[in-house]
Backbone as CSV, one residue per row, in Angstrom:
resi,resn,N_x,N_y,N_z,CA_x,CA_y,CA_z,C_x,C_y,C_z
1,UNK,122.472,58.192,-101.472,123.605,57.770,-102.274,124.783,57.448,-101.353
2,UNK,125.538,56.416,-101.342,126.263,55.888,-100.754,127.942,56.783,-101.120
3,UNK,128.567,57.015,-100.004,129.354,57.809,-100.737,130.688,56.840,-100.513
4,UNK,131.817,57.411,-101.651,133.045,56.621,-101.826,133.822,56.931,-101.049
5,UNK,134.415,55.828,-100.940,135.817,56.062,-99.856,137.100,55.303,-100.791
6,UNK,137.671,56.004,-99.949,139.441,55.572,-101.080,139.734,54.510,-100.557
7,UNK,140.732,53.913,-101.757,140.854,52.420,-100.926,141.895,52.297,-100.220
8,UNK,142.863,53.796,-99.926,143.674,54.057,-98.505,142.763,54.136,-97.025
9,UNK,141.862,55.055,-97.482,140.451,54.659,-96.039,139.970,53.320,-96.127
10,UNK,139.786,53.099,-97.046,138.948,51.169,-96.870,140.265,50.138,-96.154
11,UNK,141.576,50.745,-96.629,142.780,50.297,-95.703,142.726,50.515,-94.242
12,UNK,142.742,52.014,-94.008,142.550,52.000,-92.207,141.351,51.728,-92.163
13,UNK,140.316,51.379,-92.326,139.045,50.660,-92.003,139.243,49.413,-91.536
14,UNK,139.936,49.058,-92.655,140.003,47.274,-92.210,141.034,46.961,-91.282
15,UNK,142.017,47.686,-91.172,143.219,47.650,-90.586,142.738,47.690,-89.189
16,UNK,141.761,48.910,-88.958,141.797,49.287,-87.574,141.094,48.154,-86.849
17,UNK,140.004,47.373,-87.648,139.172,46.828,-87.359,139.820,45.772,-86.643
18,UNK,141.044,44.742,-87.807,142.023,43.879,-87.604,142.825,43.772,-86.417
19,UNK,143.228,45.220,-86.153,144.031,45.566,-84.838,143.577,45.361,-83.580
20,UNK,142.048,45.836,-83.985,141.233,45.920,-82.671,140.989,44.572,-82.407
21,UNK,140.488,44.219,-83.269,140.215,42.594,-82.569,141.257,41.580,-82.691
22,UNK,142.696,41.467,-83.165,143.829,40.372,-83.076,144.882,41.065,-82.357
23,UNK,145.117,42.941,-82.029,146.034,43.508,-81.760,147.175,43.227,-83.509
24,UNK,147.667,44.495,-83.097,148.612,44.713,-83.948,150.239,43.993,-84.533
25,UNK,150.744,43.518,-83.524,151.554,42.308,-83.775,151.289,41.507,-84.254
26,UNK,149.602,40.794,-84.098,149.435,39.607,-84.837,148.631,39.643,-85.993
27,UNK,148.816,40.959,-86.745,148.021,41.155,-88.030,149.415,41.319,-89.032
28,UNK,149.372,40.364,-89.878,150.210,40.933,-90.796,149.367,41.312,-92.344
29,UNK,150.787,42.102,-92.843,150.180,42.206,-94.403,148.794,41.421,-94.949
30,UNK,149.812,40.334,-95.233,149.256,39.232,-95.487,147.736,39.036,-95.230
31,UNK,147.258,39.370,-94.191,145.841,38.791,-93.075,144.771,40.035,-93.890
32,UNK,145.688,41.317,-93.800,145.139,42.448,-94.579,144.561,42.493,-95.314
33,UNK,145.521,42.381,-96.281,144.995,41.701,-98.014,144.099,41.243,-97.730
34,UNK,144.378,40.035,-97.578,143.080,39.142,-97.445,141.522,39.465,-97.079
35,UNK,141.532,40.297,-96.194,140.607,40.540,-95.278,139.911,41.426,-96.111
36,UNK,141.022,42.566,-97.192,140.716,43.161,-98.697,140.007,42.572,-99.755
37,UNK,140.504,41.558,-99.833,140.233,40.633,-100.619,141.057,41.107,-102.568
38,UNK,142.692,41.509,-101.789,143.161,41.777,-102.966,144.769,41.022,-101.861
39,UNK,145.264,41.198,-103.448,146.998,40.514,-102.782,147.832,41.228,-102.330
40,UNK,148.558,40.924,-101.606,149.508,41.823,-100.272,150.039,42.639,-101.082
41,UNK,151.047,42.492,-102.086,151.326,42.828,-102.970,151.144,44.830,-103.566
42,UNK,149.673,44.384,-103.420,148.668,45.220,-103.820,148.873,46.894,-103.437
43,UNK,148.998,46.332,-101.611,148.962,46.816,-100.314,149.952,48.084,-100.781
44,UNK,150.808,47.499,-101.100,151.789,48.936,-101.371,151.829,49.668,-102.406
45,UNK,150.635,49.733,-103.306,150.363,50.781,-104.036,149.785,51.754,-103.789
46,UNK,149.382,51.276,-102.013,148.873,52.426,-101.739,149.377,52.690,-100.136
47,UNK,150.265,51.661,-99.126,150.643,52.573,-98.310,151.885,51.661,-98.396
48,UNK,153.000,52.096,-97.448,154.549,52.024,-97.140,154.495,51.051,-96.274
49,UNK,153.907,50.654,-95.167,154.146,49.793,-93.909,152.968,49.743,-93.213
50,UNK,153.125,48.629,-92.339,151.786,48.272,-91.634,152.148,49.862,-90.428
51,UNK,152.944,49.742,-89.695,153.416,51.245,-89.092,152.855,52.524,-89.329
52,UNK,152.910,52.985,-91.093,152.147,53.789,-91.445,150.516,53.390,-91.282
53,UNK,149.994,52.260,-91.697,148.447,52.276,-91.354,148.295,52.630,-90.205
54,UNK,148.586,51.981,-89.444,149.089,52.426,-87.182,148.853,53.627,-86.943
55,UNK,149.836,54.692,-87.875,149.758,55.635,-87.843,148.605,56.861,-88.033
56,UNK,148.491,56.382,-89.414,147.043,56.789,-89.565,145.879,57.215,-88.582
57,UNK,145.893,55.188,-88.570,145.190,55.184,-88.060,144.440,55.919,-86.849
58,UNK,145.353,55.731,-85.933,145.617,56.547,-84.650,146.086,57.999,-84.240
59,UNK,146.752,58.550,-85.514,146.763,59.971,-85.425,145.425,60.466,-86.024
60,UNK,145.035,60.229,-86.592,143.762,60.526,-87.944,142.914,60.772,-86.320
61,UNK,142.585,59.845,-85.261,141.631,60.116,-84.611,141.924,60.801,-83.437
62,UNK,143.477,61.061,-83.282,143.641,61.851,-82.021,143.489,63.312,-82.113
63,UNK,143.610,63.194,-84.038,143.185,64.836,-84.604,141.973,65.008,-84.380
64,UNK,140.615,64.412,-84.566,139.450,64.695,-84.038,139.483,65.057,-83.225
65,UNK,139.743,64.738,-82.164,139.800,64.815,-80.662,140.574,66.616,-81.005
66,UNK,141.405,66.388,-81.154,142.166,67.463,-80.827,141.712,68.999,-81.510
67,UNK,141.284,68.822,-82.846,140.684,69.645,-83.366,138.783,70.146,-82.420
68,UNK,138.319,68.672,-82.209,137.149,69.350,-81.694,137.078,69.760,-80.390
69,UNK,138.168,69.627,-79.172,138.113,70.233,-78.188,138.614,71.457,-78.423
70,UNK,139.615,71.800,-79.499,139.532,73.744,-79.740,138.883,74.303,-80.207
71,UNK,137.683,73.490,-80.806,136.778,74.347,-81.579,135.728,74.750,-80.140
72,UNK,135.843,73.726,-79.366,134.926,73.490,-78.173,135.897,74.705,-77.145
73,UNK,136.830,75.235,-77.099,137.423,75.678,-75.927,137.148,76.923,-76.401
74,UNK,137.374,77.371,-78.078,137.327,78.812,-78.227,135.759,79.429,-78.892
75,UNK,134.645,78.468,-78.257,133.183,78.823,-78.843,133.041,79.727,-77.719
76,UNK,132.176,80.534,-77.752,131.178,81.533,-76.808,130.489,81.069,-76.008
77,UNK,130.403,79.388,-75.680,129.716,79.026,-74.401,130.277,79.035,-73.687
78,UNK,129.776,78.789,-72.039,129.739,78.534,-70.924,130.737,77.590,-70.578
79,UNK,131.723,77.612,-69.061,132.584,76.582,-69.141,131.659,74.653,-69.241
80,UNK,130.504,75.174,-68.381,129.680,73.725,-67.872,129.186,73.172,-69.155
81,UNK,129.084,74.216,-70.112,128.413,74.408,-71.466,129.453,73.357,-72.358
82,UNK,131.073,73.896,-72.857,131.860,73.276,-72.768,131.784,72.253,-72.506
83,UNK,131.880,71.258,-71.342,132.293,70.015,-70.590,131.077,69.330,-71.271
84,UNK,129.799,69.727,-71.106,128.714,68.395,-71.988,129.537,68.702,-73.273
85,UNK,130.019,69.796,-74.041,130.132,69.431,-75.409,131.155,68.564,-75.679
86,UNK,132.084,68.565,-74.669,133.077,67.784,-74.953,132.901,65.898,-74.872
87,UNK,131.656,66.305,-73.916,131.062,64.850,-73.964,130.463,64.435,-74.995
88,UNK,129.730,65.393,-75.538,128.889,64.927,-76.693,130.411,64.697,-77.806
89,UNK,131.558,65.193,-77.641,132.541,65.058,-78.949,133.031,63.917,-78.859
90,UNK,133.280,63.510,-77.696,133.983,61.805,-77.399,132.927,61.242,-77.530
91,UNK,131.931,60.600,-77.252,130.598,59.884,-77.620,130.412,59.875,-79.626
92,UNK,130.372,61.562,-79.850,130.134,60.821,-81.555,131.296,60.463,-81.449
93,UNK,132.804,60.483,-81.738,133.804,60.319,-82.057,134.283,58.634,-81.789
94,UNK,133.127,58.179,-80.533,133.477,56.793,-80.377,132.649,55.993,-81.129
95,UNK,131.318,56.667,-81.326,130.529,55.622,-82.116,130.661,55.871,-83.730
96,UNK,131.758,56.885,-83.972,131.614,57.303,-85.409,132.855,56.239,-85.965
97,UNK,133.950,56.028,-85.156,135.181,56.016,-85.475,135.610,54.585,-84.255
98,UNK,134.640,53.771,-84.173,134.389,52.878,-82.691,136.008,51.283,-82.969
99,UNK,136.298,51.422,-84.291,137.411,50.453,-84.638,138.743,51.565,-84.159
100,UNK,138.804,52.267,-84.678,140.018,53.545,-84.767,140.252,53.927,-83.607
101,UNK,138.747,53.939,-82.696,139.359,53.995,-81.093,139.472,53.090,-80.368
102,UNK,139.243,51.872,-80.519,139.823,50.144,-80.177,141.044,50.459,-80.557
103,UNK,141.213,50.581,-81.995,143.067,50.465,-81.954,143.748,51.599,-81.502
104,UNK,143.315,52.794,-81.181,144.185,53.457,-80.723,144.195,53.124,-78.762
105,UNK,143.410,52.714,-78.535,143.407,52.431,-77.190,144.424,50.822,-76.914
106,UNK,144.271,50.210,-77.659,145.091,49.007,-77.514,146.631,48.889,-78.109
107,UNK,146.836,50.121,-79.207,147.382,49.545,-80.248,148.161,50.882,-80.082
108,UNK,148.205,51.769,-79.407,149.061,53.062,-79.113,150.931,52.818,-78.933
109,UNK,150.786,51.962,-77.866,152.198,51.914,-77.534,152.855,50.943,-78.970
110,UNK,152.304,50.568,-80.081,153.109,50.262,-81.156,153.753,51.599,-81.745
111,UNK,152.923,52.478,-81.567,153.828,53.633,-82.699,154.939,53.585,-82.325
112,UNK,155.978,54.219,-83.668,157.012,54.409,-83.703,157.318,56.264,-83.385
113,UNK,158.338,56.381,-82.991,158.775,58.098,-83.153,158.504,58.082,-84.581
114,UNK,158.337,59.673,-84.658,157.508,60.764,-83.522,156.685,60.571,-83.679
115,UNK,155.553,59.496,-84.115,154.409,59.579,-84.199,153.806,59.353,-82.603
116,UNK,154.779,58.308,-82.339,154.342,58.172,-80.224,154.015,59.328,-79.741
117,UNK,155.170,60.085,-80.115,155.446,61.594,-79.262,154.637,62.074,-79.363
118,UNK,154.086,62.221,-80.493,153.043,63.387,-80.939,151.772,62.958,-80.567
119,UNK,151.180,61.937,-80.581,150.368,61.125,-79.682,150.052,61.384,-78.280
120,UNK,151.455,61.402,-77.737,151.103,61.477,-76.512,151.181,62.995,-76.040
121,UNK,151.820,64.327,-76.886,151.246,65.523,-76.957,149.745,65.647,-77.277
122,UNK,149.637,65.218,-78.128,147.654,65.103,-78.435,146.819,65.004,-77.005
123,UNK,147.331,64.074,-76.373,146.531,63.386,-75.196,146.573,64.527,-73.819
124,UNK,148.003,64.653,-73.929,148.338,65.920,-72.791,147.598,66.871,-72.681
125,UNK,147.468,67.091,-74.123,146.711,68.811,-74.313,145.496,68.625,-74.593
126,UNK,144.961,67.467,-74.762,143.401,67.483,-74.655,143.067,67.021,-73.019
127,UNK,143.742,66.214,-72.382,143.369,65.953,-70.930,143.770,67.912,-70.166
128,UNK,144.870,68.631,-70.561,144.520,69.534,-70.122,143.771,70.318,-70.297
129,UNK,142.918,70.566,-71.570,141.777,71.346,-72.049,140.643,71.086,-71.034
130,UNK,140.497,69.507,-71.025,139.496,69.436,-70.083,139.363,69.400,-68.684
131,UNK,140.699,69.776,-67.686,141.321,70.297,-66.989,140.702,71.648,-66.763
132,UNK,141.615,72.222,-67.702,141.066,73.606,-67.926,139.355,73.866,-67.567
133,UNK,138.639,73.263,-68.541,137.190,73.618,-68.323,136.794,73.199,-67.098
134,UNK,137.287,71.835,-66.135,136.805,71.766,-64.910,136.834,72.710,-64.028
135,UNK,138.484,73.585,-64.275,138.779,74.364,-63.551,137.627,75.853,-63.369
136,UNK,137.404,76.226,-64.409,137.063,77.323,-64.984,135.152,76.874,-64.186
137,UNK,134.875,75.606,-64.483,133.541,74.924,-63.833,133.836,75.372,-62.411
138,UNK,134.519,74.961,-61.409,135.020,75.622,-60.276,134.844,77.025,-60.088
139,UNK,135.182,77.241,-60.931,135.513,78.344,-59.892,134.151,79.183,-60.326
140,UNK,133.556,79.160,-61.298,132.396,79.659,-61.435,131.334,79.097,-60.436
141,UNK,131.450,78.103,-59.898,130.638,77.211,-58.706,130.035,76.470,-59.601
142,UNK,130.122,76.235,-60.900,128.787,75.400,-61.613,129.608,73.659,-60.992
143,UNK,130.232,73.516,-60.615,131.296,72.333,-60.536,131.123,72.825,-58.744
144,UNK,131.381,71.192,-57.579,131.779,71.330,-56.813,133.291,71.140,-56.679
145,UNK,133.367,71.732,-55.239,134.822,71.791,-55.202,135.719,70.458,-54.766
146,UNK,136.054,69.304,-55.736,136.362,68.266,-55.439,137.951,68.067,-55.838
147,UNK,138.884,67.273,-56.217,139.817,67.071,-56.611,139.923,66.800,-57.731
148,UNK,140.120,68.418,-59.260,139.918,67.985,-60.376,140.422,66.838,-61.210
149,UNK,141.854,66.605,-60.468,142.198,65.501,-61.284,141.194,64.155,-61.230
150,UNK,140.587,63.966,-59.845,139.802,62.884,-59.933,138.608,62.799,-60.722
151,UNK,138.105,64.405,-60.879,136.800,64.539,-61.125,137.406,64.685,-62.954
152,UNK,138.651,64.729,-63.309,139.080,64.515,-64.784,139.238,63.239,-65.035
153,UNK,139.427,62.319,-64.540,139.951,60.604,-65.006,138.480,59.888,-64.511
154,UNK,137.824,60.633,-63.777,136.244,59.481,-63.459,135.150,60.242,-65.050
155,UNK,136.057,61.090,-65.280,134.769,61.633,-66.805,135.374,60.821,-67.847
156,UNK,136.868,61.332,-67.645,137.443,60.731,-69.281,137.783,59.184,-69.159
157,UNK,137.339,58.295,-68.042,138.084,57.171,-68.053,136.717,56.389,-68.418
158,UNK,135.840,57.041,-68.028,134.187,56.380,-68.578,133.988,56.877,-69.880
159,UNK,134.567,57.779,-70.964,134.228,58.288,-71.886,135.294,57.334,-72.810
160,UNK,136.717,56.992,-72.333,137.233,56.211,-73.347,137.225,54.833,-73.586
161,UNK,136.090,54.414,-72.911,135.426,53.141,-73.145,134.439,52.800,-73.789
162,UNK,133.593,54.267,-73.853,132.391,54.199,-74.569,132.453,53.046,-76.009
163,UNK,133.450,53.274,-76.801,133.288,52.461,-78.045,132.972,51.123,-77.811
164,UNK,133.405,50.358,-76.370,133.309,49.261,-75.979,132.076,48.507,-75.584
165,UNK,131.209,49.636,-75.179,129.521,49.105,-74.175,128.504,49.619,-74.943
166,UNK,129.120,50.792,-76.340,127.789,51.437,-76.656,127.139,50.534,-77.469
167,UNK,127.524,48.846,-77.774,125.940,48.744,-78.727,125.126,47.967,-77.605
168,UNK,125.415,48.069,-76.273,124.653,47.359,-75.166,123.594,48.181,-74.475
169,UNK,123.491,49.683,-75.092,122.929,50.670,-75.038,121.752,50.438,-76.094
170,UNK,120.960,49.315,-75.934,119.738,49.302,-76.954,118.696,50.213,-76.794
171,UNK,118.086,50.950,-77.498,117.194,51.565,-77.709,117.601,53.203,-77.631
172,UNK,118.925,53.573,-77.094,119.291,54.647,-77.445,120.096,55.400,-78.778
173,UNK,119.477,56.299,-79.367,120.710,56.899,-80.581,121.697,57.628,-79.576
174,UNK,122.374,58.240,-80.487,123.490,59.198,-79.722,123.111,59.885,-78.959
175,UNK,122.287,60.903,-79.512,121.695,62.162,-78.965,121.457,62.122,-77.318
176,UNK,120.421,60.956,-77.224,120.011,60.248,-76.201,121.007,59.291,-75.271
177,UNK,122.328,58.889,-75.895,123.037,58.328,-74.904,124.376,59.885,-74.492
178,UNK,124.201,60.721,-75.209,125.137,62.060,-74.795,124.171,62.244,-73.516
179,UNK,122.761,62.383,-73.758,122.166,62.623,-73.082,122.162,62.185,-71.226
180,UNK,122.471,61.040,-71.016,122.615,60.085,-70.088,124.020,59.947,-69.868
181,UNK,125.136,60.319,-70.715,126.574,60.453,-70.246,126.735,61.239,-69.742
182,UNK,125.948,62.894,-70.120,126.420,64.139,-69.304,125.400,63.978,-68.097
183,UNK,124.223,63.575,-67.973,123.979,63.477,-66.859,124.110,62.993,-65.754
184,UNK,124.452,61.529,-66.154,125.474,60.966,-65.521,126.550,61.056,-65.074
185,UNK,127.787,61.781,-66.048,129.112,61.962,-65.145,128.909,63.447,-64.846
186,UNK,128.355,64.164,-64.641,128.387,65.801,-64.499,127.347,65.893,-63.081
187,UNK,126.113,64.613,-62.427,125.150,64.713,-61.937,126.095,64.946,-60.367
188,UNK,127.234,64.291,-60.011,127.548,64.087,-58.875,128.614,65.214,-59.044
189,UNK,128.681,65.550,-59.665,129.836,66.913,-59.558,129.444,68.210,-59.908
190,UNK,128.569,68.582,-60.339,127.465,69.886,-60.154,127.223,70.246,-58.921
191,UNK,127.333,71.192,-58.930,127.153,71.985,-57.526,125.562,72.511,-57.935
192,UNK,124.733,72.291,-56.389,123.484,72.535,-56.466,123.244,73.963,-55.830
């Protein structure tokens, strides 16, 4: 059974989609609607401003993020344990939500205060979470001893692209491309 979505989600659906592929300046109302296939008009019976969709949009997914690296920081695994899960959380999160993280990757520096702000708190405290777990990888030896910041921006800078290359990934589901991300970015920084 196909399940319903509101037609404020069928809004950031289409919105994000719009953003991602024209950027956000050059989507108006107007293009929206349309793309709805109801009149602009319409639009504001159910949100305030293209700003607020933006918003949404892009906070809605920095809360994923943010919610599943604390669920990931305060579980009973392992720090190394941790770091794949966090891989496996950006991987579903890109192929679940793959428009929402186009526009938040392109379409970020539109927010307005405080939604920027808070944005870019989101980002801080999840790049330090995973900070954190490198660290904690260290010093347990499961991690060599390299320069975490590098060994933090060569994981997360290949992980926030994923939405971009994963349907060039034929023949893999998720499971199987988590599979090949953690082995991949974790293979040269494991200590043997």
């Amino acid at each position: 059974m196909k399940s319903e979505i509101s037609r404020k989600e069928e809004i950031q659906i289409t919105a994000a989609k719009l953003f991602t592929e024209k950027g956000y300046n050059a989507v108006s109302m107007r293009d929206l609607a349309l793309a709805l296939g109801i009149k602009a008009s319409s639009l504001y019976n159910h949100i305030q401003s293209k700003q607020e969709i933006l918003s949404l949009i892009i906070i809605t997914v920095g809360e994923h993020f943010t919610e599943g690296i604390l669920e990931i920081i305060n579980s009973e695994s392992g720090p190394l344990e941790k770091l794949k899960q966090t891989i496996k959380l950006h991987v579903h999160i890109s192929l679940h939500y793959k428009d929402a993280i186009g526009c938040l990757n392109s379409n970020w520096h539109n927010l307005e205060e405080p939604d920027l702000a808070n944005l870019k708190k989101m980002r801080e405290d999840y790049e330090e979470n995973v900070r954190l777990l490198i660290r904690a990888c260290k010093k347990d030896k499961q991690l060599k001893s390299l320069n975490e910041e590098v060994m933090l921006y060569s994981v997360l800078s290949t992980l926030r692209s994923v939405y971009q290359w994963s349907n060039k990934t034929e023949g893999l589901n998720e499971e199987e491309l988590v599979a090949e991300l953690q082995e991949s970015l974790l293979e040269g920084l494991v200590e043997n």
